[in-house]
């Protein structure tokens, strides 16, 4: 039987002889038979509903995962084997698995195979899979475009329908271009089922690729003469999209207004039609679409608006409002009336409808009313004012959506007559509001008081209430505008200081802004505080009581460094205003000479020196602030939250007052401090020249260049204190520490700097006048601001005698004001050929929320042309890539002078 | 234009997702998770609208299922509620008093019905009858194919 073994079986020992191993023989036979059977009969794959049952029966997530993984592995293997019999079932299972959140991308190509099948069942599941698994980023698009093209030419309307539906959902610009012709042909099909789907496909195509609009125009026009509501509504949708895209098309379609009016009239007046009735209203979907198109056509056009006045009035008065459907139509009608050039009477009618909405029991209707009133408040303020009480009532609604709308509307309703009552309500609201409301609400109250405050005293009181109520959520603009207001109100300073002192004696947790304003005022007006007129029954505090507050503030671990900087500065000021606690103040300040935080330590050391050898200068240095200039704070970024400000330096705003403000704000930079001390000896030529036109922005933070900054501080301080002559700067300031200094630059005073940090002796050492490195205050300009990304150029012009007199150094700072990180940030620049451009590598490619990336660009301009710049930006936010390109032409003219 | 529609259960399980704009899978998951948690945290008496990024979210609960749509700024929120309601009516008619299990086990049918009501995020048919007729005709096509296939298998065709 096995002749192959015959020859040698006798020479092998029995145990090695396979012929004599019966187990082996049986196993071989079984295996061969089994394999044969397998090959003949593929097992039927599990049915979809059995899989769903199994997954639902899983008791733990791990169990579910194992069922899914097993099935996925099986499905993959059938895909590999090109099993076409069960492909449809397997894809259906995969789609279910995909919905549970498991990866299913490996099914994409199989979906295309299903689509290519001739069976309708396969196509139906295949297209469903394509819509779920592909999106327009996929490379398989070329393949699916071909499938779609075939099916768009099918004779079965449902196959065409599936293809149109898929195209409408996932059309990419390329697909839109390739298939627009087919869609246009189908829009003229005699079959209404195909026509309506083709119209919506055209709508998506126009949306993706507006320049394809032209070809659909003829087919679109005829759609309005249809009886079929499906065709009508899709036609109206398409026309609306086209009109919103191009003013020419808008003008072109103005002549269809009578048609639209007729259709709408028929809908209202026609009797009950069971097919399109929704609780007594005939086809609300179509009515709303027509009303919206009328609005688009009637905006800013008196004649067209005239033609629709009547029908709008008819809809507004004839619509039954007991159900949501009726209100849906009324809502759309009101929007149209308010947007077009409608008659006065009609507008009154519309606002009255909204008034009724506000009183409706249905929360949804109330929300819509608030929303719409907000849009109409600028059109007809008096009419909206009548509903003020109701709006204020909505501030107390438990629903956050309604509260937000009510808050915005309340601010829009404030005027000089009602500011007291409105602000009172809003401050009450602020106290109890969710954190997300506190920052915008407090800033808005501040703005409102600025515009409408009846008296200064009232305004100050309101600001203090805001500081107390909003706590840490107060934005920095509130702090600075409060301080500014106080400096401008000499008659109220004592009163305010006393109020703040009382507020600071209360619980201070989570109220950094309040503490900052509080200690600032107490420092400035300490003398007025202790001698203030007692109002009510409270006596002004004694000096010791005031110092106690400082002790709490300075040693509380909850307070931020910024707050402590405010407090130290303020305490220092008190040393010239108080008489019998000076030694106490001195000992408190000297404890900070060993603070672990370098900024605070610097203050501790410097201020202690003022008590020592320079005691005679102290009174002059710590004089009261002059009133701050309004312009200095106006341009501040209101999005800053407390605590971020210590790196956001205001030098760019140019006016010395703004810098003083900044210094007072306890900022880290000693330059500012010295400016504030009013010993400004910085060469006036280095002052920012264009600053008044450019909004202020962040300067490179001192944290990133500790050595350099301290050096310059050191030098400046020496110079400013008048202990050494300051020549004109000979070398442009360099702010970077990555080797970009010109080679001729002297070695920075590392040693002196360290000495100063260690013992404080270096601080007042004789200056090394040869090596003056002056950190210039850079004029700044905002180069780009969009979608939360802001790019600021700090312009460092070459100074006299520098090595490269033609080279402008631009310090680019990109900040992210959104809540998401920007990744892959790329900043590119192009300049005309006469310029030479050198770009240093950026500090990073990811900008965290509220973070920044800096980069240095050097532009040399030997031919002294006007600088123009093209800037290209790209980054990825929330997974979406953003690209933008702008031209920056607003460089100041005198940069090369 | 509607940007997407999500159906999910009270337990936060996704039952249906329809996207009319292209997003990477990862972002879709993130959006879905975020919306499901936000909406489930809202109390039943609250209004049906949410402002979320630059979109308006309109949602409504029917029995154990939440229907949630994201629409653009100039879309009518109240009408979106009507669209949701229309879809529920269609499901109800098709399945005969629909329940969550019907949608779980026949999710593809639920998609088919939605695709006859909306296309590219806009309403394509305002007559319930027409939608159901189109679905029934397509189901019939499928059944014919099944019968044909079976006859093939036993050698009668």
Short mmCIF file of N, CA, C and O in Angstrom, two decimals, chain A residues 506-593:
data_model
loop_
_atom_site.label_atom_id
_atom_site.label_comp_id
_atom_site.label_asym_id
_atom_site.label_seq_id
_atom_site.Cartn_x
_atom_site.Cartn_y
_atom_site.Cartn_z
N UNK A 506 -12.18 90.60 55.26
CA UNK A 506 -13.08 89.45 55.14
C UNK A 506 -12.31 88.26 54.56
O UNK A 506 -11.10 88.31 54.38
N UNK A 507 -13.06 87.28 54.19
CA UNK A 507 -12.48 86.08 53.58
C UNK A 507 -11.87 86.44 52.22
O UNK A 507 -12.52 87.05 51.38
N UNK A 508 -10.64 86.06 52.01
CA UNK A 508 -9.95 86.47 50.80
C UNK A 508 -9.73 85.32 49.83
O UNK A 508 -9.11 85.49 48.80
N UNK A 509 -10.19 84.17 50.18
CA UNK A 509 -9.90 83.02 49.31
C UNK A 509 -10.45 83.25 47.92
O UNK A 509 -11.58 83.73 47.75
N UNK A 510 -9.67 82.94 46.93
CA UNK A 510 -10.08 83.04 45.54
C UNK A 510 -10.48 84.45 45.14
O UNK A 510 -11.38 84.66 44.35
N UNK A 511 -9.84 85.43 45.71
CA UNK A 511 -10.15 86.80 45.31
C UNK A 511 -8.87 87.56 45.03
O UNK A 511 -8.66 88.66 45.50
N UNK A 512 -7.98 86.99 44.25
CA UNK A 512 -6.70 87.65 43.96
C UNK A 512 -6.89 89.06 43.39
O UNK A 512 -6.23 89.98 43.84
N UNK A 513 -7.76 89.24 42.40
CA UNK A 513 -7.89 90.59 41.85
C UNK A 513 -8.30 91.60 42.92
O UNK A 513 -7.78 92.72 42.95
N UNK A 514 -9.21 91.21 43.81
CA UNK A 514 -9.62 92.12 44.86
C UNK A 514 -8.43 92.48 45.74
O UNK A 514 -8.22 93.65 46.10
N UNK A 515 -7.62 91.50 46.10
CA UNK A 515 -6.45 91.78 46.94
C UNK A 515 -5.51 92.72 46.21
O UNK A 515 -4.96 93.66 46.79
N UNK A 516 -5.33 92.47 44.92
CA UNK A 516 -4.40 93.31 44.18
C UNK A 516 -4.85 94.77 44.16
O UNK A 516 -4.07 95.68 44.46
N UNK A 517 -6.12 94.98 43.84
CA UNK A 517 -6.63 96.35 43.85
C UNK A 517 -6.56 96.90 45.27
O UNK A 517 -6.17 98.06 45.51
N UNK A 518 -6.92 96.05 46.23
CA UNK A 518 -6.96 96.49 47.63
C UNK A 518 -5.61 96.96 48.13
O UNK A 518 -5.49 98.08 48.63
N UNK A 519 -4.59 96.13 47.98
CA UNK A 519 -3.28 96.53 48.50
C UNK A 519 -2.73 97.71 47.71
O UNK A 519 -2.07 98.58 48.25
N UNK A 520 -3.06 97.75 46.44
CA UNK A 520 -2.59 98.88 45.64
C UNK A 520 -3.12 100.19 46.25
O UNK A 520 -2.38 101.14 46.48
N UNK A 521 -4.41 100.21 46.53
CA UNK A 521 -5.03 101.43 47.07
C UNK A 521 -4.52 101.73 48.46
O UNK A 521 -4.24 102.88 48.81
N UNK A 522 -4.41 100.69 49.27
CA UNK A 522 -3.97 100.94 50.64
C UNK A 522 -2.55 101.49 50.63
O UNK A 522 -2.20 102.34 51.45
N UNK A 523 -1.72 101.02 49.72
CA UNK A 523 -0.36 101.52 49.62
C UNK A 523 -0.32 102.97 49.18
O UNK A 523 0.33 103.81 49.78
N UNK A 524 -1.08 103.24 48.13
CA UNK A 524 -1.07 104.60 47.60
C UNK A 524 -1.67 105.60 48.59
O UNK A 524 -1.18 106.70 48.74
N UNK A 525 -2.77 105.20 49.18
CA UNK A 525 -3.53 106.17 49.98
C UNK A 525 -3.54 105.78 51.46
O UNK A 525 -4.53 106.00 52.15
N UNK A 526 -2.46 105.18 51.91
CA UNK A 526 -2.38 104.74 53.30
C UNK A 526 -2.64 105.87 54.28
O UNK A 526 -3.30 105.69 55.32
N UNK A 527 -2.12 107.07 53.97
CA UNK A 527 -2.31 108.20 54.87
C UNK A 527 -3.78 108.59 54.93
O UNK A 527 -4.32 108.91 55.99
N UNK A 528 -4.47 108.54 53.74
CA UNK A 528 -5.88 108.90 53.74
C UNK A 528 -6.70 107.84 54.47
O UNK A 528 -7.72 108.13 55.09
N UNK A 529 -6.22 106.59 54.35
CA UNK A 529 -6.96 105.48 54.95
C UNK A 529 -7.05 105.64 56.46
O UNK A 529 -8.13 105.53 57.05
N UNK A 530 -5.90 105.91 57.08
CA UNK A 530 -5.92 105.96 58.54
C UNK A 530 -6.57 107.23 59.07
O UNK A 530 -6.97 107.30 60.22
N UNK A 531 -6.67 108.25 58.18
CA UNK A 531 -7.29 109.49 58.66
C UNK A 531 -8.67 109.69 58.07
O UNK A 531 -9.23 110.77 58.12
N UNK A 532 -9.20 108.64 57.43
CA UNK A 532 -10.47 108.78 56.73
C UNK A 532 -11.60 109.14 57.69
O UNK A 532 -11.56 108.79 58.86
N UNK A 533 -12.57 109.85 57.12
CA UNK A 533 -13.77 110.15 57.90
C UNK A 533 -14.53 108.85 58.16
O UNK A 533 -14.76 108.09 57.24
N UNK A 534 -14.87 108.63 59.37
CA UNK A 534 -15.61 107.41 59.66
C UNK A 534 -17.03 107.56 59.15
O UNK A 534 -17.71 108.52 59.50
N UNK A 535 -17.44 106.68 58.30
CA UNK A 535 -18.87 106.67 57.96
C UNK A 535 -19.49 105.51 58.71
O UNK A 535 -18.79 104.69 59.31
N UNK A 536 -20.78 105.44 58.67
CA UNK A 536 -21.51 104.43 59.45
C UNK A 536 -20.99 104.45 60.90
O UNK A 536 -20.74 105.49 61.47
N UNK A 537 -20.74 103.26 61.39
CA UNK A 537 -20.27 103.19 62.77
C UNK A 537 -18.83 102.70 62.85
O UNK A 537 -18.31 102.45 63.91
N UNK A 538 -18.21 102.55 61.65
CA UNK A 538 -16.88 101.97 61.67
C UNK A 538 -15.82 103.05 61.71
O UNK A 538 -15.87 104.03 60.95
N UNK A 539 -14.83 102.85 62.53
CA UNK A 539 -13.72 103.78 62.64
C UNK A 539 -12.67 103.41 61.59
O UNK A 539 -12.54 102.26 61.21
N UNK A 540 -11.89 104.41 61.13
CA UNK A 540 -10.76 104.05 60.26
C UNK A 540 -9.75 103.20 61.03
O UNK A 540 -9.65 103.32 62.25
N UNK A 541 -9.05 102.34 60.33
CA UNK A 541 -8.13 101.43 61.02
C UNK A 541 -6.88 102.14 61.50
O UNK A 541 -6.52 103.20 60.98
N UNK A 542 -6.25 101.54 62.47
CA UNK A 542 -4.95 102.06 62.88
C UNK A 542 -3.88 101.49 61.96
O UNK A 542 -4.13 100.55 61.21
N UNK A 543 -2.68 102.07 62.06
CA UNK A 543 -1.60 101.58 61.21
C UNK A 543 -1.32 100.10 61.47
O UNK A 543 -1.09 99.33 60.54
N UNK A 544 -1.39 99.71 62.73
CA UNK A 544 -1.08 98.32 63.06
C UNK A 544 -2.10 97.38 62.43
O UNK A 544 -1.74 96.31 61.91
N UNK A 545 -3.36 97.80 62.42
CA UNK A 545 -4.39 96.95 61.82
C UNK A 545 -4.15 96.78 60.33
O UNK A 545 -4.33 95.69 59.77
N UNK A 546 -3.72 97.86 59.70
CA UNK A 546 -3.44 97.77 58.26
C UNK A 546 -2.28 96.80 58.02
O UNK A 546 -2.34 95.95 57.13
N UNK A 547 -1.24 96.93 58.83
CA UNK A 547 -0.07 96.07 58.64
C UNK A 547 -0.45 94.60 58.82
O UNK A 547 0.06 93.71 58.14
N UNK A 548 -1.39 94.35 59.72
CA UNK A 548 -1.85 92.97 59.91
C UNK A 548 -2.41 92.36 58.63
O UNK A 548 -2.16 91.20 58.31
N UNK A 549 -3.17 93.19 57.90
CA UNK A 549 -3.71 92.71 56.63
C UNK A 549 -2.57 92.31 55.72
O UNK A 549 -2.60 91.26 55.06
N UNK A 550 -1.54 93.14 55.68
CA UNK A 550 -0.40 92.82 54.82
C UNK A 550 0.26 91.51 55.24
O UNK A 550 0.69 90.72 54.40
N UNK A 551 0.33 91.33 56.53
CA UNK A 551 0.94 90.09 57.00
C UNK A 551 0.18 88.87 56.47
O UNK A 551 0.77 87.90 56.02
N UNK A 552 -1.15 88.99 56.53
CA UNK A 552 -1.95 87.87 56.03
C UNK A 552 -1.74 87.66 54.54
O UNK A 552 -1.60 86.54 54.05
N UNK A 553 -1.73 88.78 53.82
CA UNK A 553 -1.62 88.67 52.36
C UNK A 553 -0.27 88.09 51.97
O UNK A 553 -0.17 87.19 51.14
N UNK A 554 0.79 88.61 52.61
CA UNK A 554 2.14 88.23 52.17
C UNK A 554 2.50 86.80 52.55
O UNK A 554 3.29 86.17 51.88
N UNK A 555 1.94 86.32 53.62
CA UNK A 555 2.34 84.99 54.05
C UNK A 555 1.30 83.91 53.75
O UNK A 555 1.48 82.76 54.09
N UNK A 556 0.20 84.29 53.12
CA UNK A 556 -0.79 83.26 52.80
C UNK A 556 -0.31 82.46 51.60
O UNK A 556 0.04 83.02 50.56
N UNK A 557 -0.27 81.14 51.74
CA UNK A 557 0.21 80.32 50.62
C UNK A 557 -0.75 80.36 49.42
O UNK A 557 -0.39 79.99 48.32
N UNK A 558 -2.00 80.81 49.65
CA UNK A 558 -2.95 80.80 48.55
C UNK A 558 -2.70 81.93 47.55
O UNK A 558 -3.17 81.88 46.42
N UNK A 559 -2.02 82.96 47.99
CA UNK A 559 -1.89 84.11 47.11
C UNK A 559 -0.82 83.88 46.05
O UNK A 559 0.21 83.29 46.32
N UNK A 560 -1.08 84.40 44.89
CA UNK A 560 -0.15 84.21 43.77
C UNK A 560 1.05 85.14 43.94
O UNK A 560 1.02 86.09 44.73
N UNK A 561 2.07 84.84 43.15
CA UNK A 561 3.27 85.67 43.19
C UNK A 561 2.93 87.10 42.79
O UNK A 561 3.39 88.07 43.40
N UNK A 562 2.08 87.23 41.78
CA UNK A 562 1.70 88.57 41.34
C UNK A 562 1.08 89.37 42.48
O UNK A 562 1.43 90.52 42.72
N UNK A 563 0.19 88.72 43.19
CA UNK A 563 -0.45 89.41 44.30
C UNK A 563 0.58 89.81 45.35
O UNK A 563 0.55 90.93 45.88
N UNK A 564 1.52 88.94 45.63
CA UNK A 564 2.52 89.26 46.63
C UNK A 564 3.42 90.40 46.15
O UNK A 564 3.87 91.22 46.95
N UNK A 565 3.65 90.44 44.85
CA UNK A 565 4.43 91.56 44.32
C UNK A 565 3.69 92.88 44.53
O UNK A 565 4.28 93.87 44.93
N UNK A 566 2.39 92.85 44.25
CA UNK A 566 1.57 94.04 44.52
C UNK A 566 1.73 94.43 45.99
O UNK A 566 1.92 95.59 46.32
N UNK A 567 1.60 93.42 46.85
CA UNK A 567 1.58 93.71 48.28
C UNK A 567 2.92 94.26 48.75
O UNK A 567 2.96 95.22 49.55
N UNK A 568 4.02 93.70 48.26
CA UNK A 568 5.34 94.18 48.68
C UNK A 568 5.54 95.62 48.25
O UNK A 568 6.00 96.48 49.03
N UNK A 569 5.19 95.90 47.00
CA UNK A 569 5.33 97.27 46.49
C UNK A 569 4.51 98.22 47.33
O UNK A 569 4.97 99.31 47.72
N UNK A 570 3.30 97.77 47.62
CA UNK A 570 2.38 98.63 48.37
C UNK A 570 2.88 98.85 49.78
O UNK A 570 2.84 99.96 50.32
N UNK A 571 3.40 97.80 50.38
CA UNK A 571 3.92 97.91 51.74
C UNK A 571 5.08 98.91 51.77
O UNK A 571 5.21 99.72 52.68
N UNK A 572 5.89 98.84 50.73
CA UNK A 572 7.01 99.76 50.63
C UNK A 572 6.51 101.20 50.60
O UNK A 572 7.06 102.09 51.24
N UNK A 573 5.45 101.40 49.87
CA UNK A 573 4.88 102.75 49.77
C UNK A 573 4.38 103.21 51.14
O UNK A 573 4.50 104.39 51.49
N UNK A 574 3.83 102.28 51.89
CA UNK A 574 3.31 102.64 53.21
C UNK A 574 4.42 103.15 54.12
O UNK A 574 4.16 103.90 55.06
N UNK A 575 5.67 102.73 53.83
CA UNK A 575 6.76 103.14 54.71
C UNK A 575 6.96 104.65 54.69
O UNK A 575 7.57 105.20 55.59
N UNK A 576 6.45 105.32 53.65
CA UNK A 576 6.56 106.78 53.67
C UNK A 576 5.25 107.43 54.08
O UNK A 576 5.16 108.64 54.18
N UNK A 577 4.21 106.65 54.24
CA UNK A 577 2.92 107.24 54.58
C UNK A 577 2.58 107.01 56.06
O UNK A 577 1.81 107.76 56.63
N UNK A 578 3.14 105.94 56.62
CA UNK A 578 2.89 105.65 58.02
C UNK A 578 4.04 106.21 58.85
O UNK A 578 5.15 106.38 58.33
N UNK A 579 3.77 106.45 60.09
CA UNK A 579 4.81 107.07 60.91
C UNK A 579 5.35 106.11 61.98
O UNK A 579 6.57 106.00 62.16
N UNK A 580 4.48 105.36 62.66
CA UNK A 580 5.00 104.60 63.79
C UNK A 580 5.13 103.10 63.53
O UNK A 580 5.30 102.32 64.45
N UNK A 581 5.00 102.68 62.27
CA UNK A 581 5.18 101.25 62.01
C UNK A 581 6.30 101.00 61.03
O UNK A 581 6.41 99.91 60.45
N UNK A 582 7.15 102.00 60.81
CA UNK A 582 8.17 101.87 59.78
C UNK A 582 9.13 100.71 60.06
O UNK A 582 9.47 99.93 59.16
N UNK A 583 9.52 100.56 61.29
CA UNK A 583 10.48 99.48 61.59
C UNK A 583 9.84 98.12 61.33
O UNK A 583 10.47 97.20 60.83
N UNK A 584 8.55 98.03 61.62
CA UNK A 584 7.83 96.79 61.35
C UNK A 584 7.83 96.50 59.83
O UNK A 584 8.11 95.37 59.39
N UNK A 585 7.54 97.55 59.07
CA UNK A 585 7.52 97.40 57.61
C UNK A 585 8.89 96.96 57.13
O UNK A 585 9.02 96.03 56.31
N UNK A 586 9.92 97.61 57.68
CA UNK A 586 11.28 97.29 57.23
C UNK A 586 11.62 95.82 57.50
O UNK A 586 12.15 95.13 56.65
N UNK A 587 11.22 95.36 58.68
CA UNK A 587 11.58 93.97 58.99
C UNK A 587 10.77 93.00 58.14
O UNK A 587 11.26 91.96 57.71
N UNK A 588 9.49 93.37 57.84
CA UNK A 588 8.71 92.49 56.96
C UNK A 588 9.35 92.40 55.59
O UNK A 588 9.49 91.31 55.00
N UNK A 589 9.76 93.56 55.07
CA UNK A 589 10.33 93.55 53.71
C UNK A 589 11.65 92.80 53.69
O UNK A 589 11.93 92.04 52.75
N UNK A 590 12.43 92.96 54.73
CA UNK A 590 13.74 92.33 54.69
C UNK A 590 13.64 90.80 54.75
O UNK A 590 14.54 90.11 54.29
N UNK A 591 12.52 90.28 55.28
CA UNK A 591 12.41 88.82 55.28
C UNK A 591 12.33 88.27 53.86
O UNK A 591 12.65 87.12 53.62
N UNK A 592 11.92 89.10 52.91
CA UNK A 592 11.78 88.61 51.55
C UNK A 592 13.11 88.63 50.79
O UNK A 592 13.17 88.23 49.64
N UNK A 593 14.17 89.10 51.48
CA UNK A 593 15.48 89.04 50.80
C UNK A 593 15.91 87.61 50.56
O UNK A 593 16.76 87.33 49.74
#
